[in-house]
GROMACS .gro file of C-alpha atoms in nm:
model
  212
    1MET     CA    1   0.299  -2.565  -2.801
    2MET     CA    2   0.593  -2.647  -2.574
    3SER     CA    3   0.490  -2.799  -2.240
    4LYS     CA    4   0.571  -2.616  -1.919
    5LYS     CA    5   0.797  -2.898  -1.804
    6LYS     CA    6   0.997  -2.898  -2.129
    7PHE     CA    7   1.039  -2.519  -2.117
    8LEU     CA    8   1.170  -2.538  -1.759
    9ILE     CA    9   1.407  -2.828  -1.830
   10ASP     CA   10   1.542  -2.652  -2.141
   11ASN     CA   11   1.628  -2.350  -1.925
   12LEU     CA   12   1.785  -2.526  -1.628
   13LYS     CA   13   2.093  -2.349  -1.501
   14CYS     CA   14   2.280  -2.676  -1.440
   15GLY     CA   15   2.219  -2.794  -1.797
   16CYS     CA   16   2.075  -3.140  -1.723
   17LYS     CA   17   1.852  -3.149  -2.033
   18GLU     CA   18   1.778  -3.521  -2.033
   19PHE     CA   19   1.606  -3.608  -1.711
   20VAL     CA   20   1.482  -3.947  -1.596
   21PHE     CA   21   1.182  -3.987  -1.368
   22ASN     CA   22   1.272  -4.086  -1.011
   23LYS     CA   23   1.636  -3.981  -1.058
   24ILE     CA   24   1.802  -3.693  -0.871
   25CYS     CA   25   2.041  -3.450  -1.040
   26GLN     CA   26   2.368  -3.452  -0.852
   27THR     CA   27   2.434  -3.090  -0.947
   28CYS     CA   28   2.113  -2.909  -0.859
   29ASN     CA   29   1.921  -3.171  -0.653
   30LEU     CA   30   1.638  -3.174  -0.908
   31ARG     CA   31   1.387  -3.453  -0.907
   32ILE     CA   32   1.056  -3.458  -1.100
   33ILE     CA   33   0.743  -3.543  -0.904
   34ASN     CA   34   0.407  -3.544  -1.087
   35ASN     CA   35   0.546  -3.303  -1.351
   36ILE     CA   36   0.666  -3.070  -1.073
   37LEU     CA   37   1.033  -2.974  -1.089
   38CYS     CA   38   1.139  -3.015  -0.726
   39PHE     CA   39   1.477  -2.895  -0.593
   40GLU     CA   40   1.395  -2.966  -0.228
   41ASN     CA   41   1.418  -3.303  -0.053
   42TYR     CA   42   1.057  -3.410  -0.107
   43ASN     CA   43   0.917  -3.722  -0.267
   44TYR     CA   44   0.574  -3.815  -0.399
   45GLN     CA   45   0.437  -3.900  -0.054
   46ASP     CA   46   0.537  -3.555   0.075
   47LEU     CA   47   0.328  -3.362  -0.177
   48GLU     CA   48   0.035  -3.177  -0.028
   49LYS     CA   49  -0.276  -3.333  -0.174
   50ASP     CA   50  -0.452  -3.088  -0.399
   51ASP     CA   51  -0.792  -3.126  -0.231
   52LYS     CA   52  -0.839  -2.762  -0.138
   53LYS     CA   53  -1.029  -2.538  -0.374
   54ILE     CA   54  -0.843  -2.278  -0.577
   55LYS     CA   55  -0.952  -1.941  -0.440
   56SER     CA   56  -1.131  -1.675  -0.642
   57ASN     CA   57  -1.216  -1.439  -0.354
   58PHE     CA   58  -0.939  -1.227  -0.207
   59THR     CA   59  -0.857  -0.960   0.048
   60SER     CA   60  -0.830  -0.591  -0.038
   61TRP     CA   61  -0.450  -0.589  -0.067
   62LYS     CA   62  -0.450  -0.889  -0.300
   63ARG     CA   63  -0.730  -0.737  -0.505
   64TYR     CA   64  -0.528  -0.415  -0.546
   65ASN     CA   65  -0.207  -0.601  -0.633
   66PHE     CA   66  -0.379  -0.834  -0.878
   67GLN     CA   67  -0.545  -0.538  -1.049
   68LYS     CA   68  -0.203  -0.376  -1.090
   69VAL     CA   69  -0.062  -0.695  -1.243
   70LYS     CA   70  -0.361  -0.729  -1.474
   71ASP     CA   71  -0.326  -0.368  -1.592
   72GLU     CA   72   0.042  -0.429  -1.669
   73LEU     CA   73  -0.009  -0.755  -1.858
   74LYS     CA   74  -0.359  -0.739  -2.008
   75SER     CA   75  -0.245  -0.639  -2.358
   76LYS     CA   76   0.040  -0.892  -2.371
   77GLU     CA   77   0.035  -1.247  -2.506
   78GLN     CA   78   0.257  -1.556  -2.500
   79LEU     CA   79   0.464  -1.437  -2.207
   80LYS     CA   80   0.636  -1.676  -1.969
   81ILE     CA   81   0.531  -1.545  -1.626
   82LEU     CA   82   0.668  -1.677  -1.297
   83ASP     CA   83   0.442  -1.637  -0.993
   84ILE     CA   84   0.656  -1.676  -0.680
   85GLY     CA   85   0.464  -1.783  -0.370
   86SER     CA   86   0.127  -1.759  -0.545
   87GLY     CA   87  -0.078  -1.954  -0.295
   88ARG     CA   88  -0.418  -2.074  -0.415
   89HIS     CA   89  -0.514  -1.752  -0.593
   90PHE     CA   90  -0.465  -1.816  -0.964
   91ILE     CA   91  -0.469  -1.474  -1.124
   92GLU     CA   92  -0.561  -1.604  -1.471
   93ASN     CA   93  -0.879  -1.758  -1.327
   94ILE     CA   94  -0.977  -1.413  -1.200
   95PHE     CA   95  -0.874  -1.217  -1.510
   96ASN     CA   96  -0.937  -1.434  -1.816
   97GLU     CA   97  -0.735  -1.208  -2.047
   98LEU     CA   98  -0.417  -1.332  -1.879
   99LYS     CA   99  -0.481  -1.688  -2.000
  100LYS     CA  100  -0.306  -1.589  -2.325
  101ASN     CA  101   0.021  -1.630  -2.134
  102ASP     CA  102   0.197  -1.924  -1.966
  103ILE     CA  103   0.199  -1.879  -1.589
  104PHE     CA  104   0.442  -2.088  -1.384
  105ARG     CA  105   0.406  -2.121  -1.006
  106LEU     CA  106   0.696  -2.153  -0.766
  107ASP     CA  107   0.685  -2.219  -0.393
  108ILE     CA  108   0.928  -2.344  -0.132
  109ALA     CA  109   0.656  -2.561   0.025
  110ASN     CA  110   0.543  -2.901  -0.100
  111ARG     CA  111   0.235  -2.775  -0.283
  112GLY     CA  112   0.073  -3.014  -0.527
  113TYR     CA  113  -0.050  -2.739  -0.761
  114VAL     CA  114   0.281  -2.564  -0.839
  115ASP     CA  115   0.521  -2.614  -1.128
  116ILE     CA  116   0.842  -2.562  -0.927
  117ILE     CA  117   0.935  -2.639  -0.566
  118ALA     CA  118   1.252  -2.446  -0.486
  119ASP     CA  119   1.418  -2.226  -0.226
  120LEU     CA  120   1.539  -1.909  -0.397
  121GLN     CA  121   1.752  -1.829  -0.094
  122LYS     CA  122   1.986  -2.105  -0.220
  123ASP     CA  123   1.999  -2.062  -0.598
  124ASN     CA  124   1.812  -1.936  -0.903
  125TYR     CA  125   1.809  -2.284  -1.067
  126PHE     CA  126   1.704  -2.147  -1.409
  127ASN     CA  127   1.863  -1.909  -1.657
  128ASN     CA  128   1.702  -1.568  -1.709
  129CYS     CA  129   1.414  -1.713  -1.911
  130PHE     CA  130   1.098  -1.544  -1.776
  131ASP     CA  131   0.939  -1.241  -1.938
  132ALA     CA  132   0.775  -1.133  -1.613
  133ILE     CA  133   0.787  -1.220  -1.244
  134MET     CA  134   0.514  -1.171  -0.984
  135CYS     CA  135   0.624  -1.170  -0.620
  136LEU     CA  136   0.335  -1.037  -0.415
  137ASN     CA  137   0.365  -1.014  -0.036
  138VAL     CA  138   0.630  -1.284  -0.015
  139LEU     CA  139   0.951  -1.105   0.077
  140GLU     CA  140   0.851  -1.057   0.444
  141HIS     CA  141   0.848  -1.437   0.480
  142VAL     CA  142   1.204  -1.483   0.350
  143TYR     CA  143   1.474  -1.473   0.616
  144SER     CA  144   1.769  -1.442   0.374
  145PHE     CA  145   1.589  -1.191   0.158
  146ARG     CA  146   1.903  -1.044  -0.003
  147GLU     CA  147   2.006  -1.383  -0.145
  148PHE     CA  148   1.645  -1.446  -0.246
  149PHE     CA  149   1.627  -1.111  -0.426
  150LYS     CA  150   1.956  -1.169  -0.606
  151ASN     CA  151   1.845  -1.512  -0.729
  152MET     CA  152   1.503  -1.380  -0.829
  153SER     CA  153   1.671  -1.111  -1.040
  154ARG     CA  154   1.859  -1.383  -1.230
  155LEU     CA  155   1.535  -1.548  -1.341
  156VAL     CA  156   1.391  -1.257  -1.538
  157LYS     CA  157   1.503  -1.160  -1.888
  158LYS     CA  158   1.710  -0.847  -1.935
  159LYS     CA  159   1.409  -0.650  -2.064
  160GLY     CA  160   1.165  -0.835  -1.841
  161ILE     CA  161   0.927  -0.706  -1.576
  162LEU     CA  162   0.931  -0.756  -1.199
  163MET     CA  163   0.600  -0.688  -1.021
  164LEU     CA  164   0.670  -0.682  -0.649
  165SER     CA  165   0.473  -0.591  -0.338
  166VAL     CA  166   0.548  -0.607   0.035
  167PRO     CA  167   0.334  -0.514   0.338
  168TYR     CA  168   0.458  -0.261   0.588
  169SER     CA  169   0.182  -0.203   0.844
  170SER     CA  170   0.015  -0.543   0.846
  171GLY     CA  171   0.007  -0.761   1.155
  172LEU     CA  172   0.196  -1.085   1.197
  173HIS     CA  173   0.078  -1.362   0.964
  174TYR     CA  174   0.181  -1.703   0.830
  175LEU     CA  175   0.360  -1.773   1.158
  176PRO     CA  176   0.631  -1.852   1.242
  177HIS     CA  177   0.758  -1.744   0.899
  178ASP     CA  178   0.704  -1.370   0.927
  179TYR     CA  179   1.040  -1.195   0.962
  180PHE     CA  180   1.053  -0.838   0.827
  181ARG     CA  181   0.873  -0.523   0.722
  182ILE     CA  182   1.065  -0.367   0.435
  183SER     CA  183   1.018   0.002   0.356
  184HIS     CA  184   1.007   0.139   0.004
  185TYR     CA  185   1.347   0.297   0.073
  186ALA     CA  186   1.494  -0.049   0.130
  187LEU     CA  187   1.316  -0.183  -0.178
  188LYS     CA  188   1.462   0.094  -0.390
  189ASN     CA  189   1.813  -0.001  -0.275
  190LEU     CA  190   1.749  -0.372  -0.333
  191LEU     CA  191   1.624  -0.304  -0.684
  192HIS     CA  192   1.923  -0.085  -0.772
  193GLU     CA  193   2.169  -0.336  -0.621
  194ASN     CA  194   2.025  -0.600  -0.854
  195ASN     CA  195   2.030  -0.380  -1.165
  196PHE     CA  196   1.657  -0.318  -1.198
  197GLU     CA  197   1.533   0.001  -1.356
  198ILE     CA  198   1.245   0.130  -1.143
  199ARG     CA  199   0.949   0.238  -1.351
  200THR     CA  200   0.697   0.290  -1.072
  201LEU     CA  201   0.721   0.256  -0.694
  202GLU     CA  202   0.420   0.324  -0.472
  203ALA     CA  203   0.438   0.358  -0.094
  204PHE     CA  204   0.142   0.338   0.144
  205TYR     CA  205   0.197   0.408   0.513
  206GLN     CA  206  -0.006   0.501   0.817
  207GLN     CA  207  -0.043   0.877   0.854
  208ASN     CA  208   0.142   0.907   1.186
  209ILE     CA  209   0.497   0.862   1.062
  210ASN     CA  210   0.752   0.961   1.322
  211LYS     CA  211   0.993   1.231   1.210
  212ILE     CA  212   1.332   1.222   1.381
   0.00000   0.00000   0.00000
């Protein structure tokens, strides 16, 4: 079975297939730290030590979103799935049937448990090599969300799946990096602008919506 690192290197957008430890790619700023493909200016000492427990309990919104992802993927095997901004909730540890797939984790922060450290506001870094992408309650934390969305769309295969959620009525969180509340109308436009075919789109709002 191909290792995660080899799969990622083989699908690098910049084409630097042969990569040497402790070297930095002059094209894409890639350096490899502890088998993590890092495109940000971190080094080994910057990595957050992985001394916090991976979480198996979750809030109601995460439970609902994870259930939706599980229902979509439970009958599939050998997919390459990218989890963007996963945090410490590993979905395959909650739903064992998803362990039949390879799940890659991407975050902009210097997490020690991810596979990729990258800022998708800058670039997509990889060719469209993932069968599915999870991006659950992340978009509100991205200031340049249009660039982020465009680059995210370039990571998934043409017939791939994007599973996306955003909060609308939640309070401020993960401060100071909480920038927007995006309606399902905006999401629909973003998806169409980036050539996604919408299969399902659910909207949940408070009952007292103002009508102008």
